[in-house]
Amino acid sequence: MTATAARTSPRKRASNGATRRNDADEIGLDALVGHAGYAVRRFQIWIFQDFIKTLGAVDIRPTQYSVLTVIGANPGLSQMAVAKRLGIERARLVHLLDSLEQRRLVKRIKSKADRRSHALHLTTQGEAALAKFKQLAAEHERHVEDKIGKANRERLLQILAGFT
Amino acid sequence: MTATAARTSPRKRASNGATRRNDADEIGLDALVGHAGYAVRRFQIWIFQDFIKTLGAVDIRPTQYSVLTVIGANPGLSQMAVAKRLGIERARLVHLLDSLEQRRLVKRIKSKADRRSHALHLTTQGEAALAKFKQLAAEHERHVEDKIGKANRERLLQILAGFT
DNA sequence: GGAAGATTGTTGTTGACGACAACAATCGTC
DNA sequence: GACGATTGTTGTCGTCAACAACAATCTTCC
């Protein structure tokens, strides 16, 4: 079994022993093909790398973008609410907000209603910046379209809509 | 703008100020919906967690499973070849193989053709174990079907086939 | 044949990220 | 007013990707 080695491209001559195969180009994945998780993982890596590169000039990573977007769309939210909504741990959100606050994109305002919590808002500077980020994110989304096709991207969003 | 707050479930009465919203159930994501990367990330987290739980009894994580599968399908591969094929860094593969070798699932055999490299093989114990792992992985895949639907899973695999 | 450059496995460091536990301040409830 | 729960914070731990450096070995080129 396992003799799926359909050799193409006689690049280097199989050396001497039977141990050596072709270097990297024709390696069967066997059961891995057919696993949704594997395909999704590889795709997710690709998509994040493109996002990071496309938003590289403004130094915004996917998680930061998601936080800014949610705050922008729902000003006054508490850290707990944002963390729950995005599936981020509140401990982690603390550092994310520290960074965004240092960059003057976000403000933590002590809530009068609940003095434990902070109401999160974008600064005016943050609003302007987010507008720019959204343009770049849209460009990134076009890269996705170029990669898998417009119709496939639509279908993908539809299939995964349940994960919000 | 941003007034997409379509309130349902009058759970707690909006307290006093206008700052408080409902707690966590109806928060707009704004631009985040429509971003493939966000949906894919959330889905990938879900799918990995289910994989880890389903293969929890045998203590095999997704990356370990992918390594075992590729070695099983292509015995004699070098570490470099496996790393390239799976998109893992060779530095990281070292530790993965250390662990798998300690568990007597994988052997590193010094290649005679290239004395720098190791030919990777499953042990007989490893082959038997992998068969069991594949059964559990198939069960996990059924969970995915239950979650997004059989047809959608097929379509997903088709769309992402290019990422191997 | 031998020097120069590339490759393989290994070790180590860094930074992003998720999971958990502890803590003080505050809230809600009884 | 006391007790339990919640919020933000700090810290630790383990996973994972990205780099850099290194010794051993291979390949290539003169």
Coordinates of N, CA, C and O in Angstrom, one line a residue, chain A:
Chain A
M1 N 0.8 -1.2 0.0 CA 0.0 0.0 0.0 C 0.9 1.2 0.0 O 2.1 1.2 -0.1
T2 N 0.3 2.3 0.1 CA 0.9 3.6 0.2 C 1.8 4.0 -1.0 O 2.6 4.9 -1.0
A3 N 1.6 3.1 -2.1 CA 2.5 3.3 -3.2 C 1.8 4.3 -4.2 O 1.7 4.0 -5.4
T4 N 1.3 5.4 -3.7 CA 0.7 6.4 -4.5 C 1.7 7.3 -5.2 O 1.3 8.3 -5.8
A5 N 3.0 6.9 -5.2 CA 4.0 7.8 -5.7 C 4.0 7.8 -7.2 O 4.7 7.2 -7.9
A6 N 3.0 8.6 -7.7 CA 3.0 8.8 -9.2 C 4.0 9.9 -9.5 O 3.7 11.1 -9.5
R7 N 5.1 9.4 -9.9 CA 6.3 10.3 -10.1 C 6.1 11.1 -11.4 O 5.8 10.6 -12.5
T8 N 6.4 12.4 -11.3 CA 6.4 13.2 -12.5 C 7.7 14.0 -12.4 O 8.4 13.9 -11.4
S9 N 8.0 14.8 -13.3 CA 9.1 15.7 -13.2 C 10.4 15.0 -12.7 O 10.7 15.1 -11.5
P10 N 11.1 14.3 -13.6 CA 12.3 13.6 -13.2 C 13.4 14.6 -12.8 O 14.4 14.6 -13.5
R11 N 13.3 15.2 -11.8 CA 14.2 16.4 -11.5 C 15.6 15.9 -11.1 O 16.5 16.5 -11.4
K12 N 15.6 14.9 -10.3 CA 17.0 14.7 -9.7 C 17.4 13.2 -9.8 O 18.5 12.9 -9.2
R13 N 16.7 12.3 -10.3 CA 17.1 11.0 -10.4 C 17.1 10.4 -8.9 O 17.8 11.0 -8.1
A14 N 16.4 9.4 -8.7 CA 16.2 9.0 -7.3 C 17.4 8.5 -6.5 O 17.4 7.5 -5.8
S15 N 18.5 9.2 -6.8 CA 19.7 8.9 -6.0 C 20.0 7.4 -6.1 O 19.9 6.8 -7.2
N16 N 20.4 6.8 -5.0 CA 20.7 5.4 -5.1 C 19.6 4.5 -4.4 O 18.9 3.8 -5.1
G17 N 19.5 4.6 -3.1 CA 18.7 3.7 -2.4 C 17.2 3.8 -2.8 O 16.8 4.7 -3.5
A18 N 16.4 3.0 -2.1 CA 15.0 3.2 -2.3 C 14.4 4.1 -1.3 O 13.2 4.5 -1.4
T19 N 15.3 4.5 -0.4 CA 14.8 5.4 0.7 C 14.4 6.8 0.1 O 13.4 7.4 0.5
R20 N 15.3 7.3 -0.8 CA 15.0 8.7 -1.3 C 13.8 8.7 -2.2 O 13.7 7.8 -3.1
R21 N 13.0 9.7 -2.1 CA 12.0 10.0 -3.0 C 12.3 11.3 -3.7 O 13.3 11.8 -3.5
N22 N 11.3 11.7 -4.4 CA 11.4 13.1 -4.9 C 11.4 14.1 -3.7 O 10.8 13.8 -2.7
D23 N 11.9 15.2 -3.9 CA 12.2 16.1 -2.8 C 11.0 16.6 -2.1 O 10.8 16.3 -0.9
A24 N 10.1 17.3 -2.7 CA 9.0 17.9 -1.9 C 7.8 18.0 -2.8 O 6.7 18.3 -2.3
D25 N 7.9 17.8 -4.1 CA 6.8 18.2 -4.9 C 5.7 17.2 -5.1 O 4.6 17.5 -5.4
E26 N 6.0 15.9 -4.9 CA 4.9 14.9 -5.2 C 4.8 14.0 -4.0 O 5.1 12.8 -4.1
I27 N 4.3 14.5 -2.9 CA 4.2 13.7 -1.7 C 2.7 13.6 -1.4 O 2.0 14.6 -1.2
G28 N 2.3 12.4 -1.3 CA 0.8 12.1 -1.1 C 0.4 12.5 0.3 O 1.2 12.4 1.3
L29 N -0.8 13.1 0.5 CA -1.3 13.5 1.8 C -2.2 12.4 2.4 O -2.5 12.5 3.5
D30 N -2.5 11.4 1.5 CA -3.4 10.3 2.0 C -4.6 10.9 2.7 O -5.4 11.7 2.1
A31 N -4.9 10.5 3.9 CA -6.1 10.8 4.6 C -6.3 12.3 4.8 O -7.4 12.7 5.1
L32 N -5.2 13.0 4.8 CA -5.3 14.4 5.1 C -6.2 15.1 4.1 O -7.0 16.0 4.5
V33 N -6.1 14.8 2.8 CA -7.0 15.3 1.9 C -8.4 14.7 2.3 O -8.5 13.5 2.5
G34 N -9.4 15.5 2.4 CA -10.7 15.1 2.8 C -10.9 15.5 4.3 O -12.0 15.3 4.8
H35 N -9.9 16.0 4.9 CA -10.2 16.6 6.2 C -10.4 18.1 6.1 O -9.5 18.8 5.7
A36 N -11.6 18.5 6.5 CA -11.9 19.9 6.5 C -10.9 20.7 7.3 O -10.5 21.8 6.9
G37 N -10.6 20.2 8.5 CA -9.7 21.0 9.4 C -8.4 21.3 8.7 O -7.9 22.4 8.9
Y38 N -7.8 20.4 8.0 CA -6.5 20.7 7.4 C -6.6 21.8 6.4 O -5.8 22.8 6.4
A39 N -7.6 21.7 5.5 CA -7.8 22.7 4.5 C -8.0 24.1 5.1 O -7.5 25.1 4.7
V40 N -8.9 24.1 6.1 CA -9.3 25.3 6.7 C -8.1 25.9 7.4 O -7.9 27.1 7.4
R41 N -7.2 25.1 8.1 CA -6.1 25.6 8.7 C -5.1 26.3 7.7 O -4.7 27.4 7.9
R42 N -4.8 25.6 6.6 CA -3.9 26.2 5.6 C -4.5 27.5 5.1 O -3.8 28.4 4.9
F43 N -5.8 27.5 4.8 CA -6.4 28.7 4.3 C -6.4 29.8 5.3 O -6.1 30.9 4.9
Q44 N -6.6 29.5 6.5 CA -6.6 30.5 7.5 C -5.2 31.1 7.7 O -5.1 32.3 7.8
I45 N -4.2 30.3 7.6 CA -2.8 30.8 7.6 C -2.6 31.8 6.4 O -2.0 32.9 6.6
W46 N -3.0 31.3 5.3 CA -2.8 32.2 4.1 C -3.5 33.5 4.2 O -2.9 34.6 4.0
I47 N -4.7 33.5 4.7 CA -5.6 34.6 4.7 C -5.0 35.6 5.8 O -5.0 36.8 5.5
F48 N -4.6 35.1 6.9 CA -4.0 36.0 7.9 C -2.7 36.6 7.4 O -2.5 37.8 7.7
Q49 N -1.9 35.9 6.8 CA -0.6 36.4 6.3 C -0.9 37.5 5.3 O -0.2 38.6 5.3
D50 N -1.9 37.3 4.4 CA -2.2 38.4 3.5 C -2.8 39.6 4.2 O -2.5 40.7 3.8
F51 N -3.6 39.4 5.2 CA -4.2 40.5 5.9 C -3.0 41.3 6.6 O -3.0 42.5 6.5
I52 N -2.1 40.6 7.2 CA -1.0 41.2 7.9 C -0.2 42.0 7.0 O 0.3 43.1 7.2
K53 N 0.1 41.4 5.8 CA 0.9 42.1 4.8 C 0.2 43.4 4.2 O 0.7 44.4 4.1
T54 N -1.1 43.1 3.9 CA -1.9 44.2 3.3 C -2.1 45.4 4.3 O -2.1 46.6 3.9
L55 N -2.2 45.1 5.6 CA -2.4 46.1 6.6 C -1.0 46.4 7.2 O -1.0 47.0 8.3
G56 N 0.0 46.0 6.6 CA 1.3 46.1 7.2 C 1.8 47.6 7.4 O 2.4 47.9 8.4
A57 N 1.4 48.4 6.4 CA 1.8 49.8 6.4 C 1.3 50.5 7.6 O 1.9 51.4 8.2
V58 N 0.1 50.1 8.1 CA -0.5 50.8 9.2 C -0.3 49.9 10.5 O -0.8 50.3 11.6
D59 N 0.3 48.8 10.4 CA 0.7 48.0 11.6 C -0.5 47.6 12.4 O -0.6 47.8 13.6
I60 N -1.5 47.0 11.7 CA -2.7 46.5 12.3 C -2.9 45.0 12.0 O -2.9 44.6 10.9
R61 N -3.0 44.2 13.1 CA -3.2 42.8 12.9 C -4.7 42.4 13.0 O -5.4 43.2 13.5
P62 N -5.0 41.2 12.5 CA -6.4 40.9 12.5 C -7.2 41.1 13.8 O -8.3 41.6 13.8
T63 N -6.6 40.6 14.9 CA -7.3 40.8 16.1 C -7.5 42.2 16.5 O -8.6 42.6 17.0
Q64 N -6.5 43.0 16.3 CA -6.7 44.5 16.6 C -7.8 45.1 15.7 O -8.6 45.9 16.2
Y65 N -7.8 44.7 14.5 CA -8.8 45.2 13.6 C -10.2 44.8 14.0 O -11.1 45.6 14.0
S66 N -10.4 43.6 14.5 CA -11.7 43.1 15.0 C -12.1 43.9 16.2 O -13.3 44.3 16.3
V67 N -11.2 44.2 17.1 CA -11.5 45.0 18.3 C -11.9 46.4 17.9 O -13.0 46.9 18.4
L68 N -11.2 47.0 17.0 CA -11.5 48.4 16.6 C -12.9 48.4 15.9 O -13.7 49.3 16.2
T69 N -13.1 47.4 15.1 CA -14.4 47.4 14.3 C -15.6 47.3 15.3 O -16.6 48.0 15.1
V70 N -15.5 46.4 16.3 CA -16.6 46.2 17.2 C -16.8 47.4 18.0 O -17.9 47.8 18.3
I71 N -15.7 48.0 18.5 CA -15.9 49.3 19.3 C -16.5 50.4 18.5 O -17.3 51.1 18.9
G72 N -16.0 50.5 17.2 CA -16.5 51.5 16.3 C -18.0 51.4 16.1 O -18.7 52.4 16.0
A73 N -18.4 50.1 16.0 CA -19.8 49.9 15.7 C -20.7 49.9 16.9 O -21.9 50.1 16.8
N74 N -20.1 49.8 18.1 CA -20.8 49.8 19.3 C -20.1 50.5 20.4 O -19.6 49.9 21.4
P75 N -20.1 51.8 20.3 CA -19.3 52.6 21.3 C -19.9 52.5 22.7 O -21.1 52.3 22.8
G76 N -19.1 52.5 23.7 CA -19.5 52.4 25.1 C -19.5 51.0 25.6 O -19.9 50.8 26.8
L77 N -19.2 50.0 24.8 CA -19.1 48.6 25.3 C -18.1 48.5 26.4 O -17.1 49.1 26.4
S78 N -18.4 47.5 27.2 CA -17.4 47.2 28.3 C -16.4 46.2 27.7 O -16.6 45.6 26.7
Q79 N -15.2 46.0 28.4 CA -14.2 45.1 27.9 C -14.8 43.7 27.9 O -14.5 42.9 27.0
M80 N -15.6 43.4 29.0 CA -16.1 42.0 29.0 C -17.0 41.7 27.8 O -17.0 40.7 27.3
A81 N -17.8 42.7 27.5 CA -18.7 42.5 26.3 C -18.0 42.3 25.0 O -18.3 41.4 24.2
V82 N -16.9 43.1 24.8 CA -16.1 43.0 23.6 C -15.5 41.6 23.6 O -15.4 40.9 22.6
A83 N -14.9 41.2 24.7 CA -14.2 39.9 24.8 C -15.1 38.8 24.5 O -14.8 37.9 23.7
K84 N -16.3 38.8 25.1 CA -17.3 37.8 24.9 C -17.7 37.7 23.4 O -17.7 36.7 22.8
R85 N -17.9 38.9 22.8 CA -18.4 38.9 21.5 C -17.4 38.4 20.5 O -17.8 37.7 19.5
L86 N -16.2 38.7 20.7 CA -15.1 38.2 19.8 C -14.4 36.9 20.2 O -13.6 36.4 19.4
G87 N -14.8 36.4 21.3 CA -14.2 35.1 21.7 C -12.8 35.3 22.1 O -12.0 34.4 22.0
I88 N -12.5 36.5 22.7 CA -11.1 36.8 23.2 C -11.2 36.7 24.7 O -12.3 37.0 25.3
E89 N -10.2 36.3 25.3 CA -10.2 36.3 26.8 C -10.0 37.7 27.3 O -9.2 38.4 26.8
R90 N -10.7 38.0 28.4 CA -10.6 39.3 28.9 C -9.2 39.7 29.3 O -8.7 40.8 29.2
A91 N -8.4 38.7 29.8 CA -7.1 38.9 30.2 C -6.2 39.4 28.9 O -5.4 40.2 29.0
R92 N -6.5 38.8 27.8 CA -5.8 39.1 26.6 C -6.2 40.5 26.1 O -5.4 41.2 25.6
L93 N -7.5 40.8 26.2 CA -8.0 42.0 25.7 C -7.3 43.2 26.4 O -7.2 44.3 25.9
V94 N -7.0 43.0 27.7 CA -6.3 44.1 28.4 C -5.1 44.6 27.7 O -4.9 45.8 27.5
H95 N -4.2 43.6 27.3 CA -3.0 44.0 26.6 C -3.3 44.7 25.2 O -2.7 45.6 24.8
L96 N -4.3 44.1 24.5 CA -4.7 44.6 23.2 C -5.1 46.1 23.4 O -4.7 46.9 22.6
L97 N -5.9 46.4 24.4 CA -6.4 47.7 24.6 C -5.3 48.6 25.1 O -5.2 49.8 24.7
D98 N -4.4 48.1 25.9 CA -3.2 48.9 26.3 C -2.5 49.4 25.1 O -2.2 50.6 25.0
S99 N -2.3 48.5 24.1 CA -1.5 48.9 22.9 C -2.3 49.9 22.1 O -1.8 50.9 21.6
L100 N -3.6 49.7 21.9 CA -4.4 50.6 21.1 C -4.6 51.9 21.8 O -4.8 52.9 21.1
E101 N -4.6 51.9 23.1 CA -4.8 53.2 23.8 C -3.5 54.0 23.7 O -3.5 55.2 23.6
Q102 N -2.4 53.3 23.8 CA -1.1 54.0 23.6 C -1.0 54.7 22.3 O -0.4 55.7 22.1
R103 N -1.6 54.0 21.3 CA -1.6 54.6 19.9 C -2.7 55.6 19.7 O -2.9 56.1 18.6
R104 N -3.4 56.0 20.8 CA -4.4 57.0 20.8 C -5.6 56.6 19.8 O -6.2 57.5 19.2
L105 N -5.8 55.4 19.7 CA -6.9 55.0 18.8 C -8.2 54.7 19.6 O -9.3 54.8 19.1
V106 N -8.0 54.3 20.9 CA -9.1 53.9 21.8 C -9.0 54.6 23.1 O -7.9 54.9 23.6
K107 N -10.2 54.9 23.7 CA -10.2 55.5 25.0 C -10.9 54.5 26.0 O -11.9 54.0 25.6
R108 N -10.4 54.4 27.2 CA -11.1 53.7 28.2 C -11.7 54.7 29.1 O -11.0 55.5 29.8
I109 N -13.0 54.8 29.2 CA -13.7 55.8 30.0 C -14.4 55.1 31.2 O -15.2 54.2 31.0
K110 N -14.1 55.6 32.4 CA -14.7 54.9 33.6 C -16.2 55.1 33.6 O -16.7 56.2 33.5
S111 N -16.9 54.0 33.6 CA -18.3 54.0 33.5 C -18.9 54.5 34.8 O -18.5 54.1 35.9
K112 N -19.9 55.4 34.7 CA -20.6 55.8 35.9 C -21.6 54.8 36.4 O -21.9 54.7 37.6
A113 N -22.2 54.1 35.5 CA -23.2 53.2 35.8 C -22.6 52.0 36.6 O -23.1 51.6 37.6
D114 N -21.4 51.5 36.2 CA -20.8 50.4 36.9 C -19.3 50.7 37.0 O -18.6 50.6 36.1
R115 N -18.9 51.1 38.2 CA -17.6 51.7 38.4 C -16.5 50.6 38.3 O -15.3 51.0 38.4
R116 N -16.9 49.4 38.1 CA -15.9 48.4 37.8 C -15.4 48.4 36.4 O -14.3 48.1 36.0
S117 N -16.3 48.8 35.5 CA -16.1 48.6 34.1 C -15.7 49.8 33.4 O -15.9 51.0 33.9
H118 N -15.1 49.7 32.2 CA -14.7 50.8 31.3 C -15.6 50.8 30.1 O -15.8 49.8 29.5
A119 N -16.1 52.0 29.7 CA -16.8 52.1 28.5 C -15.7 52.4 27.4 O -14.9 53.3 27.5
L120 N -15.8 51.6 26.3 CA -14.7 51.8 25.3 C -15.2 52.6 24.1 O -16.4 52.4 23.7
H121 N -14.4 53.6 23.7 CA -14.7 54.4 22.6 C -13.5 54.6 21.7 O -12.4 54.5 22.2
L122 N -13.8 54.9 20.5 CA -12.7 55.3 19.6 C -12.4 56.8 19.8 O -13.4 57.6 20.1
T123 N -11.2 57.2 19.7 CA -10.9 58.6 19.7 C -11.2 59.1 18.3 O -11.5 58.3 17.4
T124 N -11.3 60.4 18.1 CA -11.5 61.0 16.8 C -10.5 60.5 15.8 O -10.7 60.1 14.7
Q125 N -9.2 60.5 16.4 CA -8.1 60.0 15.6 C -8.4 58.5 15.2 O -8.1 58.1 14.1
G126 N -8.9 57.8 16.2 CA -9.2 56.4 16.0 C -10.3 56.1 14.9 O -10.2 55.2 14.1
E127 N -11.2 57.0 14.9 CA -12.3 56.9 13.9 C -11.7 57.1 12.5 O -12.0 56.3 11.5
A128 N -10.9 58.1 12.3 CA -10.3 58.4 11.0 C -9.4 57.2 10.6 O -9.4 56.7 9.5
A129 N -8.6 56.7 11.6 CA -7.7 55.6 11.3 C -8.5 54.4 10.9 O -8.1 53.7 9.9
L130 N -9.6 54.1 11.6 CA -10.4 52.9 11.3 C -10.9 52.9 9.9 O -11.0 51.9 9.2
A131 N -11.3 54.1 9.4 CA -11.8 54.3 8.1 C -10.7 53.9 7.1 O -11.0 53.2 6.1
K132 N -9.5 54.3 7.3 CA -8.4 53.9 6.5 C -8.2 52.4 6.5 O -8.0 51.7 5.5
F133 N -8.2 51.8 7.8 CA -8.0 50.4 7.9 C -9.1 49.6 7.1 O -8.8 48.6 6.5
K134 N -10.3 50.1 7.1 CA -11.4 49.4 6.4 C -11.1 49.4 4.9 O -11.4 48.4 4.2
Q135 N -10.5 50.5 4.4 CA -10.2 50.5 3.0 C -9.2 49.4 2.7 O -9.3 48.6 1.7
L136 N -8.1 49.3 3.5 CA -7.1 48.3 3.3 C -7.7 46.9 3.5 O -7.3 46.0 2.8
A137 N -8.6 46.7 4.5 CA -9.2 45.4 4.7 C -10.0 45.0 3.5 O -10.0 43.8 3.1
A138 N -10.6 46.0 2.8 CA -11.4 45.7 1.6 C -10.5 45.2 0.5 O -10.8 44.3 -0.3
E139 N -9.3 45.9 0.4 CA -8.3 45.4 -0.5 C -7.9 44.0 -0.3 O -7.8 43.2 -1.2
H140 N -7.7 43.7 1.0 CA -7.3 42.3 1.4 C -8.4 41.4 0.9 O -8.1 40.3 0.4
E141 N -9.6 41.8 1.1 CA -10.8 40.9 0.8 C -10.8 40.7 -0.8 O -11.2 39.6 -1.2
R142 N -10.3 41.6 -1.5 CA -10.2 41.4 -2.9 C -9.2 40.4 -3.3 O -9.3 39.6 -4.2
H143 N -8.1 40.4 -2.5 CA -7.1 39.3 -2.7 C -7.7 38.0 -2.5 O -7.3 37.0 -3.2
V144 N -8.6 37.8 -1.5 CA -9.2 36.6 -1.3 C -10.0 36.2 -2.5 O -10.0 35.0 -2.9
E145 N -10.8 37.1 -3.0 CA -11.5 36.9 -4.2 C -10.7 36.4 -5.3 O -11.0 35.5 -6.1
D146 N -9.5 37.1 -5.5 CA -8.6 36.7 -6.6 C -8.1 35.3 -6.4 O -7.9 34.5 -7.3
K147 N -8.0 34.9 -5.1 CA -7.4 33.6 -4.8 C -8.4 32.4 -5.0 O -8.1 31.4 -5.6
I148 N -9.6 32.6 -4.5 CA -10.6 31.5 -4.6 C -11.8 31.8 -5.5 O -12.6 30.9 -5.7
G149 N -11.9 33.0 -6.0 CA -13.0 33.3 -6.9 C -14.1 34.0 -6.1 O -14.4 33.7 -4.9
K150 N -14.8 34.9 -6.8 CA -15.8 35.7 -6.2 C -17.0 34.9 -5.7 O -17.4 35.0 -4.5
A151 N -17.4 34.0 -6.5 CA -18.6 33.2 -6.1 C -18.2 32.2 -5.0 O -19.0 32.1 -4.0
N152 N -17.0 31.7 -5.0 CA -16.6 30.8 -3.9 C -16.5 31.5 -2.6 O -16.8 31.0 -1.5
R153 N -16.0 32.8 -2.6 CA -15.9 33.5 -1.4 C -17.3 33.8 -0.8 O -17.5 33.7 0.4
E154 N -18.2 34.1 -1.7 CA -19.6 34.4 -1.2 C -20.2 33.1 -0.5 O -20.7 33.1 0.5
R155 N -20.0 32.0 -1.2 CA -20.5 30.7 -0.7 C -19.8 30.4 0.6 O -20.5 29.9 1.5
L156 N -18.5 30.7 0.7 CA -17.8 30.4 2.0 C -18.4 31.2 3.1 O -18.7 30.6 4.2
L157 N -18.6 32.5 2.9 CA -19.2 33.3 3.9 C -20.6 32.8 4.3 O -20.9 32.8 5.5
Q158 N -21.3 32.3 3.3 CA -22.6 31.8 3.6 C -22.5 30.5 4.5 O -23.3 30.4 5.4
I159 N -21.6 29.6 4.1 CA -21.5 28.4 4.8 C -21.1 28.6 6.3 O -21.6 28.0 7.2
L160 N -20.2 29.6 6.5 CA -19.6 29.8 7.8 C -20.4 30.9 8.6 O -19.9 31.4 9.6
A161 N -21.5 31.4 8.1 CA -22.2 32.5 8.7 C -22.6 32.1 10.1 O -22.6 33.0 11.0
G162 N -22.8 30.9 10.4 CA -23.2 30.5 11.8 C -22.2 30.7 12.8 O -22.5 30.8 14.0
F163 N -20.9 30.9 12.4 CA -19.9 31.2 13.4 C -19.6 32.7 13.6 O -18.7 33.0 14.3
T164 N -20.5 33.5 13.0 CA -20.5 34.9 13.2 C -19.2 35.5 13.0 O -18.7 35.5 11.9

